[in-house]
CSV table of C-alpha atoms and ligand atoms in Angstrom, one decimal:
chain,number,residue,atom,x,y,z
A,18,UNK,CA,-51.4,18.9,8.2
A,19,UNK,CA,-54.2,21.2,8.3
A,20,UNK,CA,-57.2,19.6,5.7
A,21,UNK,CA,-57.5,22.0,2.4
A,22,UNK,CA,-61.0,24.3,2.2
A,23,UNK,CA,-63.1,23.7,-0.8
A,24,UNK,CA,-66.2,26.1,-1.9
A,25,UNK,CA,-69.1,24.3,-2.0
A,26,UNK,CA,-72.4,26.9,-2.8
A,27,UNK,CA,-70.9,30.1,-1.6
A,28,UNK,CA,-69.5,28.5,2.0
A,29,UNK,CA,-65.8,27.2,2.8
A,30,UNK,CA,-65.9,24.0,4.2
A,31,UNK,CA,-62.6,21.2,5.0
A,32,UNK,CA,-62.6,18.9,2.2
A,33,UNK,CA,-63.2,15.6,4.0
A,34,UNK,CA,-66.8,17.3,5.7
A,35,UNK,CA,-68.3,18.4,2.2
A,36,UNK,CA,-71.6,17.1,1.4
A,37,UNK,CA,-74.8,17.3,-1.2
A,38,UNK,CA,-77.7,15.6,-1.4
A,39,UNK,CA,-78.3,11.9,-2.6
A,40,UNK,CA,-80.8,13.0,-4.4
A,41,UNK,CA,-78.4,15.1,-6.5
A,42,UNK,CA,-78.8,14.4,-10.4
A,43,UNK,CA,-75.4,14.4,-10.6
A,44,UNK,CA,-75.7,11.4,-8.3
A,45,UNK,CA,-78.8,9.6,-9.8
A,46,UNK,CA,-78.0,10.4,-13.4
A,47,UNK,CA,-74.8,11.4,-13.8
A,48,UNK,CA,-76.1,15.1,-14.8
A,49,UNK,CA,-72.7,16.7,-13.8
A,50,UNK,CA,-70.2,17.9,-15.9
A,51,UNK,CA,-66.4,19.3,-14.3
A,52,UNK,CA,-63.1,20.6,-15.3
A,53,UNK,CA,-59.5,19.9,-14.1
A,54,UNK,CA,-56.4,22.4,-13.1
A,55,UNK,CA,-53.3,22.1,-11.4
A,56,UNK,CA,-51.2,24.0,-9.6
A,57,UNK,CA,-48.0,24.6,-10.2
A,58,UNK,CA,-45.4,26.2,-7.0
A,59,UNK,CA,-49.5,27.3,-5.5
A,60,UNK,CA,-50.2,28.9,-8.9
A,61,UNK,CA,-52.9,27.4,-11.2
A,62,UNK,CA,-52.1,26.7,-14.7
A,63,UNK,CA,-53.8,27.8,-17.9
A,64,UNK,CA,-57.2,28.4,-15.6
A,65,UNK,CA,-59.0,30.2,-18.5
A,66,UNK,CA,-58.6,27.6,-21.2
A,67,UNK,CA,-60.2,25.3,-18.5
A,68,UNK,CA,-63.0,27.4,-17.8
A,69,UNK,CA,-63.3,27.9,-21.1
A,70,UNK,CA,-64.1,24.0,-21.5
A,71,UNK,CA,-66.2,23.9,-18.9
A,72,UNK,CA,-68.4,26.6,-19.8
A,73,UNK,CA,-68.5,24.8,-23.0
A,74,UNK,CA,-69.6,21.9,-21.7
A,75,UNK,CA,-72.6,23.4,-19.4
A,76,UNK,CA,-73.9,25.2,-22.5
A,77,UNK,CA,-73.7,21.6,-24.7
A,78,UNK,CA,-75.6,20.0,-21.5
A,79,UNK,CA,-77.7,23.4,-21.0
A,80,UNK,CA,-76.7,23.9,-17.3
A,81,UNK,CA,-77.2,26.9,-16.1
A,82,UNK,CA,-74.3,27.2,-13.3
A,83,UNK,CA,-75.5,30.4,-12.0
A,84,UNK,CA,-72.3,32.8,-12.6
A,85,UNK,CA,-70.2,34.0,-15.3
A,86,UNK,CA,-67.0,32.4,-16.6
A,87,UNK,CA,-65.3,35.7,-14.9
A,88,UNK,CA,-67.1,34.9,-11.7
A,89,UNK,CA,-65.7,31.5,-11.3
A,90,UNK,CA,-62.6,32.6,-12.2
A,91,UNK,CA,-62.2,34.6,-9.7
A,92,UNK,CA,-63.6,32.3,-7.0
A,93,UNK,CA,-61.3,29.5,-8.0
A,94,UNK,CA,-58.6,32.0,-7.5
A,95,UNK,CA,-59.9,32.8,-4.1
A,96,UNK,CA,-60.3,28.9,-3.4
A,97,UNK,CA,-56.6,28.7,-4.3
A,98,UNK,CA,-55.3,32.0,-2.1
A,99,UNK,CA,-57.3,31.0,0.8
A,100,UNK,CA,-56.1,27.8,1.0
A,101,UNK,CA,-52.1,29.0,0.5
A,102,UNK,CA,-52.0,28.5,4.8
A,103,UNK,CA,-52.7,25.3,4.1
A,104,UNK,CA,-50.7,24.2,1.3
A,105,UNK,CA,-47.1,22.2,2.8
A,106,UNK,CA,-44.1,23.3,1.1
A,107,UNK,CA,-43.3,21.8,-1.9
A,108,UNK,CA,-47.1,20.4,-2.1
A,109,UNK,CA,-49.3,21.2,-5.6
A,110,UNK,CA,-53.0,20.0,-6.0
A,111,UNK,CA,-55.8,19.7,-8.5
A,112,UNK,CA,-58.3,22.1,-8.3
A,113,UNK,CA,-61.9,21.0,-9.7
A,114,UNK,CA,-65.1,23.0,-10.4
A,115,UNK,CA,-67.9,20.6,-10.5
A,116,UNK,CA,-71.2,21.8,-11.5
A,117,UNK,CA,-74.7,19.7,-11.7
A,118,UNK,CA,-77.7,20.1,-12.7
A,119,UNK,CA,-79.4,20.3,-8.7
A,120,UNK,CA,-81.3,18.1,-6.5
A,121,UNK,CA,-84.4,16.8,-8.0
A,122,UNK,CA,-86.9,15.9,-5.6
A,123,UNK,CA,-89.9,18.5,-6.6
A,124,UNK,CA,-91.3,18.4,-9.6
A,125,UNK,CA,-89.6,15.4,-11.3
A,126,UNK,CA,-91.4,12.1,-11.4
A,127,UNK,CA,-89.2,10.1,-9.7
A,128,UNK,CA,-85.7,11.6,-8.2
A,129,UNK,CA,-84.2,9.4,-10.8
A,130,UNK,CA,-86.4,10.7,-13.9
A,131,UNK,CA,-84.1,12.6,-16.9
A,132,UNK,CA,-87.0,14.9,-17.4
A,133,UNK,CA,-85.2,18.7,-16.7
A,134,UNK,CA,-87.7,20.6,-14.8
A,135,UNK,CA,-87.1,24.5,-14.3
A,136,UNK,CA,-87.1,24.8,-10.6
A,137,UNK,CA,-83.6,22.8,-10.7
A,138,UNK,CA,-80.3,24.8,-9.5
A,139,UNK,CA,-77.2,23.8,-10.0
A,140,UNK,CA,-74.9,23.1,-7.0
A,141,UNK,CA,-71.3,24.4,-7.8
A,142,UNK,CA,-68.5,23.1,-5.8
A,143,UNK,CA,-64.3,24.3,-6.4
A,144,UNK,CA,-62.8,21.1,-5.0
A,145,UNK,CA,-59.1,20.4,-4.4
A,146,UNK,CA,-57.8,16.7,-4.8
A,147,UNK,CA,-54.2,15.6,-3.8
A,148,UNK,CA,-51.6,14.5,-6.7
A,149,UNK,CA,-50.4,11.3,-6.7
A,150,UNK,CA,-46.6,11.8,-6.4
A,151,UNK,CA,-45.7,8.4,-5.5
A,152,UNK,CA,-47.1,6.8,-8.1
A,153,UNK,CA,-45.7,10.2,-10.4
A,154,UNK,CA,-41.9,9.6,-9.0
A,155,UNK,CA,-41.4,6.4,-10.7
A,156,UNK,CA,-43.5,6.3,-13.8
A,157,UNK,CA,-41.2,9.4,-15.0
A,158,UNK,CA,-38.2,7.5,-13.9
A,159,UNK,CA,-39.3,3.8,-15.6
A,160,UNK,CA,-42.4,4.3,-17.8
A,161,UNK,CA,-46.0,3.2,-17.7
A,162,UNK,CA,-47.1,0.3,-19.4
A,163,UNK,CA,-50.6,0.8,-21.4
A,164,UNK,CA,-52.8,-2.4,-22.1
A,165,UNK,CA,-55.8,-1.8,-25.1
A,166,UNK,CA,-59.1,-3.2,-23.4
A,167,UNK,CA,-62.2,-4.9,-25.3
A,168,UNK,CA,-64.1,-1.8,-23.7
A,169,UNK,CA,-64.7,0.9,-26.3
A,170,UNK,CA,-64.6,4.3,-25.6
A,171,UNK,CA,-68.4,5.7,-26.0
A,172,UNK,CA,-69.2,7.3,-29.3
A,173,UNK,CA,-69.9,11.1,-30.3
A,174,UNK,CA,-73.0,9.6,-31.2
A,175,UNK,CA,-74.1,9.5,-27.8
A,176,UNK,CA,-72.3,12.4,-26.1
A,177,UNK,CA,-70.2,14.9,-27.9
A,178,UNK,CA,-66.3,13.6,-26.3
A,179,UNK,CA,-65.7,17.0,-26.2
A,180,UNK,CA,-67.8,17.3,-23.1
A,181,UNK,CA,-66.0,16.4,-19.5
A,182,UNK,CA,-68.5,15.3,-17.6
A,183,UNK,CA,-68.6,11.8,-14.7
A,184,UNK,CA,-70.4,9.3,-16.9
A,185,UNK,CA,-67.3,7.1,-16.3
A,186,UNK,CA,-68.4,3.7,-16.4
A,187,UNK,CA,-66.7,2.3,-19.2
A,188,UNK,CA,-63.6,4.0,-17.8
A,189,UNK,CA,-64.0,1.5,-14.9
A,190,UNK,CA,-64.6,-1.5,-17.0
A,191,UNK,CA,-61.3,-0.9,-18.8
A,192,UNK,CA,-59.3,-0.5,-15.8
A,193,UNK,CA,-60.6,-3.6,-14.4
A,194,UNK,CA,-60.1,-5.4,-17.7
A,195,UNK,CA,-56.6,-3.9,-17.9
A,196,UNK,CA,-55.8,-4.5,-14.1
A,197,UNK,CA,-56.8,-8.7,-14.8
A,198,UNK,CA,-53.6,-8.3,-17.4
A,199,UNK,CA,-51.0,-6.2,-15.8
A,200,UNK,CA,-52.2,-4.2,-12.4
A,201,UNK,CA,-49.8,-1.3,-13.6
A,202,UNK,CA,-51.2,-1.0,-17.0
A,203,UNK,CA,-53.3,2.3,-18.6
A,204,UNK,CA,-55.8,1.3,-20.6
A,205,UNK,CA,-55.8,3.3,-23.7
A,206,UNK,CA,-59.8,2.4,-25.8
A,207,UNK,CA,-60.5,2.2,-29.2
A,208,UNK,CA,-63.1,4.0,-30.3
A,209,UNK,CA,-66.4,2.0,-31.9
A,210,UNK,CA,-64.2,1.7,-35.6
A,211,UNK,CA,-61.2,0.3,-34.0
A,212,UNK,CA,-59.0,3.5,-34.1
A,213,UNK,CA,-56.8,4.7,-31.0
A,214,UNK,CA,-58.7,6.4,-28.6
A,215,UNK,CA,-57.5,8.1,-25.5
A,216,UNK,CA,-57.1,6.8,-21.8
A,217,UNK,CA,-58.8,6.6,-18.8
A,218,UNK,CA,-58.5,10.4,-17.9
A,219,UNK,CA,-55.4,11.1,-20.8
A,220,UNK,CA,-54.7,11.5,-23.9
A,221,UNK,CA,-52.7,9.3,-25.8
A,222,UNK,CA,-49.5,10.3,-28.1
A,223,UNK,CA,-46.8,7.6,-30.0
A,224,UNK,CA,-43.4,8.7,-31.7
A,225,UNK,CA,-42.5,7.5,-35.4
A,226,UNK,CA,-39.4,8.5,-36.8
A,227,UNK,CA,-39.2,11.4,-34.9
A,228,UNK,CA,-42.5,12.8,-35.6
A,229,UNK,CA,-45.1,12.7,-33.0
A,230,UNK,CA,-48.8,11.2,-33.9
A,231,UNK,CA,-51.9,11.6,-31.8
A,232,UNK,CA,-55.8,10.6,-31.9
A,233,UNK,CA,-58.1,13.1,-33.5
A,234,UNK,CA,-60.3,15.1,-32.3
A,235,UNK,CA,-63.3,12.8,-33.0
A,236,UNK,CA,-63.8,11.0,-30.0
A,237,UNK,CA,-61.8,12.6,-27.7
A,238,UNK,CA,-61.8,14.6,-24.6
A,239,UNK,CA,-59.8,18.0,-26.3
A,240,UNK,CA,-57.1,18.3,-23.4
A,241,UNK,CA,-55.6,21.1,-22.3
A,242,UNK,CA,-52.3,19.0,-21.7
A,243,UNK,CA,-52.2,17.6,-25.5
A,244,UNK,CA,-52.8,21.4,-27.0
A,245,UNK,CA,-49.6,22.2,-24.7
A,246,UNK,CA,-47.4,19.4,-26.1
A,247,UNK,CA,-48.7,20.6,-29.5
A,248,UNK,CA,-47.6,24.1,-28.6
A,249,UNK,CA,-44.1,22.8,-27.2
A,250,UNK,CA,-43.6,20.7,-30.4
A,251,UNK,CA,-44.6,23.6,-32.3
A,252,UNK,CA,-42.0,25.5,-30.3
A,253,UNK,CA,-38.9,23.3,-30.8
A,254,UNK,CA,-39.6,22.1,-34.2
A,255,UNK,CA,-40.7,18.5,-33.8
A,256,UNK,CA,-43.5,17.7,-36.4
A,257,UNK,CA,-47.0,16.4,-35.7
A,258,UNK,CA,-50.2,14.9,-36.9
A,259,UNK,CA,-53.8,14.6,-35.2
A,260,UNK,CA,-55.4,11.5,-37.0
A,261,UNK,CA,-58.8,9.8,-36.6
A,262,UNK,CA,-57.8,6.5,-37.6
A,263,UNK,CA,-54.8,5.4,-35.5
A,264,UNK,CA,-54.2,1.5,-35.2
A,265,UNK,CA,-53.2,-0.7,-32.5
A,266,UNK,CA,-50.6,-1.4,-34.9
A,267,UNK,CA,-49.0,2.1,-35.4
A,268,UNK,CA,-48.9,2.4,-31.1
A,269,UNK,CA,-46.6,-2.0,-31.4
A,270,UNK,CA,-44.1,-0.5,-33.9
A,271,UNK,CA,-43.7,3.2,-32.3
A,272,UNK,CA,-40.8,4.6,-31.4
A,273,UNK,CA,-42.3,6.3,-27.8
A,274,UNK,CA,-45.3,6.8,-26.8
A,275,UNK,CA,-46.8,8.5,-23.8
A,276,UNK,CA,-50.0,10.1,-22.0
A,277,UNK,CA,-50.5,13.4,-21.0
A,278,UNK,CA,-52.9,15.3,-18.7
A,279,UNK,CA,-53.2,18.4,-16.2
A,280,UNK,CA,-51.7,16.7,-13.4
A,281,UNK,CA,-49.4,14.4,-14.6
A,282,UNK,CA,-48.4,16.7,-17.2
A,283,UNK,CA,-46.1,13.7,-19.3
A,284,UNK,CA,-45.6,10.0,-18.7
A,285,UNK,CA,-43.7,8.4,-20.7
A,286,UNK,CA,-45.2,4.8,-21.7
A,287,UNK,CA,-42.8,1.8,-22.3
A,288,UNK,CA,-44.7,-1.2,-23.0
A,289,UNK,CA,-47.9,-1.5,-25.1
A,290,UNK,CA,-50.2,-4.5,-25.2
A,291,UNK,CA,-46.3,-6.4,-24.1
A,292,UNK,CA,-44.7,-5.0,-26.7
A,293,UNK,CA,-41.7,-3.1,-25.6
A,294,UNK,CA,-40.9,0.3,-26.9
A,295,UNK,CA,-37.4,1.2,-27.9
A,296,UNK,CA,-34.6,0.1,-25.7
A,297,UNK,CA,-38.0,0.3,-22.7
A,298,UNK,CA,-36.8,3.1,-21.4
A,299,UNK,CA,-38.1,6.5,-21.5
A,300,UNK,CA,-37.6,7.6,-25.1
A,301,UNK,CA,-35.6,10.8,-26.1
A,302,UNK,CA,-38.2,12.8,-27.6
A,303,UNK,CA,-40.8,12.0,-24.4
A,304,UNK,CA,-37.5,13.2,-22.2
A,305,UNK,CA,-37.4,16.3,-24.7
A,306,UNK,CA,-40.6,17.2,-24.2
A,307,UNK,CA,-40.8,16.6,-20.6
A,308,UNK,CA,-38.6,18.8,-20.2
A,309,UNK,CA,-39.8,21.3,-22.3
A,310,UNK,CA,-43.0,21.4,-20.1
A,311,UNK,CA,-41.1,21.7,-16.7
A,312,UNK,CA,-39.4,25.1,-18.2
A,313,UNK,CA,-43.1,26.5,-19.6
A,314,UNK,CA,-44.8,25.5,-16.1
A,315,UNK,CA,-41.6,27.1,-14.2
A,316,UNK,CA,-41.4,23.9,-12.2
A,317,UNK,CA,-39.2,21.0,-12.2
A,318,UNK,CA,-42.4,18.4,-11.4
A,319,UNK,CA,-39.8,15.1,-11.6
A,320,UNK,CA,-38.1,16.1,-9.2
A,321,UNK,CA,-41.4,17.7,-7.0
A,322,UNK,CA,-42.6,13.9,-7.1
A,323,UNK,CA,-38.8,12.6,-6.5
A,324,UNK,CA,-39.1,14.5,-3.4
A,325,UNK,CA,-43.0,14.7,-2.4
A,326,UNK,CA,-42.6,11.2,-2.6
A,327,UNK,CA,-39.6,11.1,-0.7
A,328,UNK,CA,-41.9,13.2,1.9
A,329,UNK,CA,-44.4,10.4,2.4
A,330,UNK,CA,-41.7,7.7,3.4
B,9,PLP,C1,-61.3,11.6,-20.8
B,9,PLP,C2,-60.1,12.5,-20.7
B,9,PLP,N1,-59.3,12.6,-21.7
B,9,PLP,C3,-58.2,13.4,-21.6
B,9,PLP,C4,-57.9,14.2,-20.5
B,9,PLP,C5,-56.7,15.1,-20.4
B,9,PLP,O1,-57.2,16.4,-20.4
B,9,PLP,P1,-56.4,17.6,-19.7
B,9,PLP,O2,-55.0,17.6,-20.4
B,9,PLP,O3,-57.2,18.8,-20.1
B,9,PLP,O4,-56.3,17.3,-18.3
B,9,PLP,C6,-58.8,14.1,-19.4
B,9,PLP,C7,-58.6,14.9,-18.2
B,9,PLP,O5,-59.1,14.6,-17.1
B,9,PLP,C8,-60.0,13.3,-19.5
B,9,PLP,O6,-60.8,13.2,-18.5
């Protein structure tokens, strides 16, 4: 299988040869913020409301990235049509744009030293990452299992959660934590008052008498994914609320729950913290929605991962 291309500074180069330099801020300080897409049948989905939070987040962190929201557009497209040759059939990928801040080994006082000097530039880079469709094909079949770690997710306080950017850390504590209980858990964090959260890389929904609750928009990344299943529920009349102060308790006694992002789209959760929701299957409303999704992406992606998994047998 021929390696996908990514743009990294203007060139093409095969994804496993791409390199910048260790003494990268993004590296050293974590000075790097990104956004997410996926494609769906080769086609990328909602690219502009991506870009859109991306270009937010350089102008929170003031990085300049050295082109207009139009101009990366437009090369991510490119990105995506040259690398159609490539693409086997059936296949879909994540498509990233990762901008940060440059390499600071002039005028800073130590290549690890915060201080923002002016002669940085950013280096930009459109990457493409594989999907996980085996681990896809049977958590849409069964059901994921989240587990609520001691870790906390960081505080607005610190950095706005509306910015995406790779200071992960606490991300990797809780999936440690969580993997010491149950190796196939999600951790879903509480935030520093004790509310619901999000997880590591989704956000988190639950179902109550067939109205569907979510986190706020407090300390939250603001996905793309959740704004969708608002739209679809929106669409087919199920109600919702966005509230800051979920409990632990609300997620025991729900109905459903699940977690959503760009490319996993749904996945329906079945056990919280060992307490099993429903009858631990996949709820009704989570298939409902699910499905809803597959018809608004034009792509059955159940059955992509039934059979891109099938593939890799
Ligand atoms: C921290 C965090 N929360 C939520 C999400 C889901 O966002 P989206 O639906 O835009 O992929 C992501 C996506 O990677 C994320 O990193």
């Amino acid at each position: 299988m021929a390696e996908y291309l990514i743009w990294l500074n203007g060139k093409y180069i095969p994804r496993n040869q791409a390199k910048i330099s260790m003494l990268d801020r993004g590296f050293r300080l974590g000075d790097v913020v990104f956004d997410t897409e996926r494609t769906f049948n080769g086609k990328v989905f909602k690219l502009r409301d991506h870009l859109e939070r991306l270009y937010h987040s350089l102008q929170y962190m003031r990085i300049d990235p050295g082109m207009t929201m139009d101009d990366m557009e437009q090369l991510t497209l490119d990105v995506v049509q040259n690398n159609e040759p490539n693409r086997p059939p059936g296949d879909d990928y994540m498509i990233t744009q990762i901008v940060t801040r440059g390499q600071a080994d002039s005028l800073a006082p130590s290549p690890g030293g915060a201080k923002v000097t002016p002669d940085l530039k950013a280096n930009v880079s459109i990457w493409i990452d594989p999907i996980d469709f085996v681990g896809h094909s049977r958590l849409y079949r069964d059901g994921g299992h989240v587990v609520i770690p001691k870790t906390r997710a960081l505080s607005s306080d610190q950095v706005d959660a509306k910015v995406k950017h790779f200071n992960r850390l606490h991300f990797v504590l809780a999936q440690m934590e969580v993997a010491d209980v149950d190796p196939d858990a999600f951790p879903v964090l509480l935030d520093t008052d004790g509310n619901l959260s999000e997880s590591t890389g989704f956000n988190f929904f639950i179902i109550k008498d067939g109205k569907l609750r979510t986190p706020g928009d407090q300390n939250i990344l603001q996905g793309i994914t959740r704004t969708t299943v608002l739209e679809i529920a929106t669409q087919l009349g199920i109600p919702f609320t966005c509230e800051n102060n979920l409990q632990p308790y609300d997620a025991y006694t729900a109905d459903e729950a699940f977690l959503c992002n760009t490319p996993s789209c749904i996945l329906p959760i079945v056990k919280i913290d060992n307490r099993i929701l429903g009858d631990g299957s996949p709820g009704p409303i989570t298939k409902q929605l699910m499905a809803a999704c597959e018809e608004m992406v034009g792509l059955n992606f159940v059955d992509q991962a039934d059979r891109r998994s099938q593939d890799a047998h």
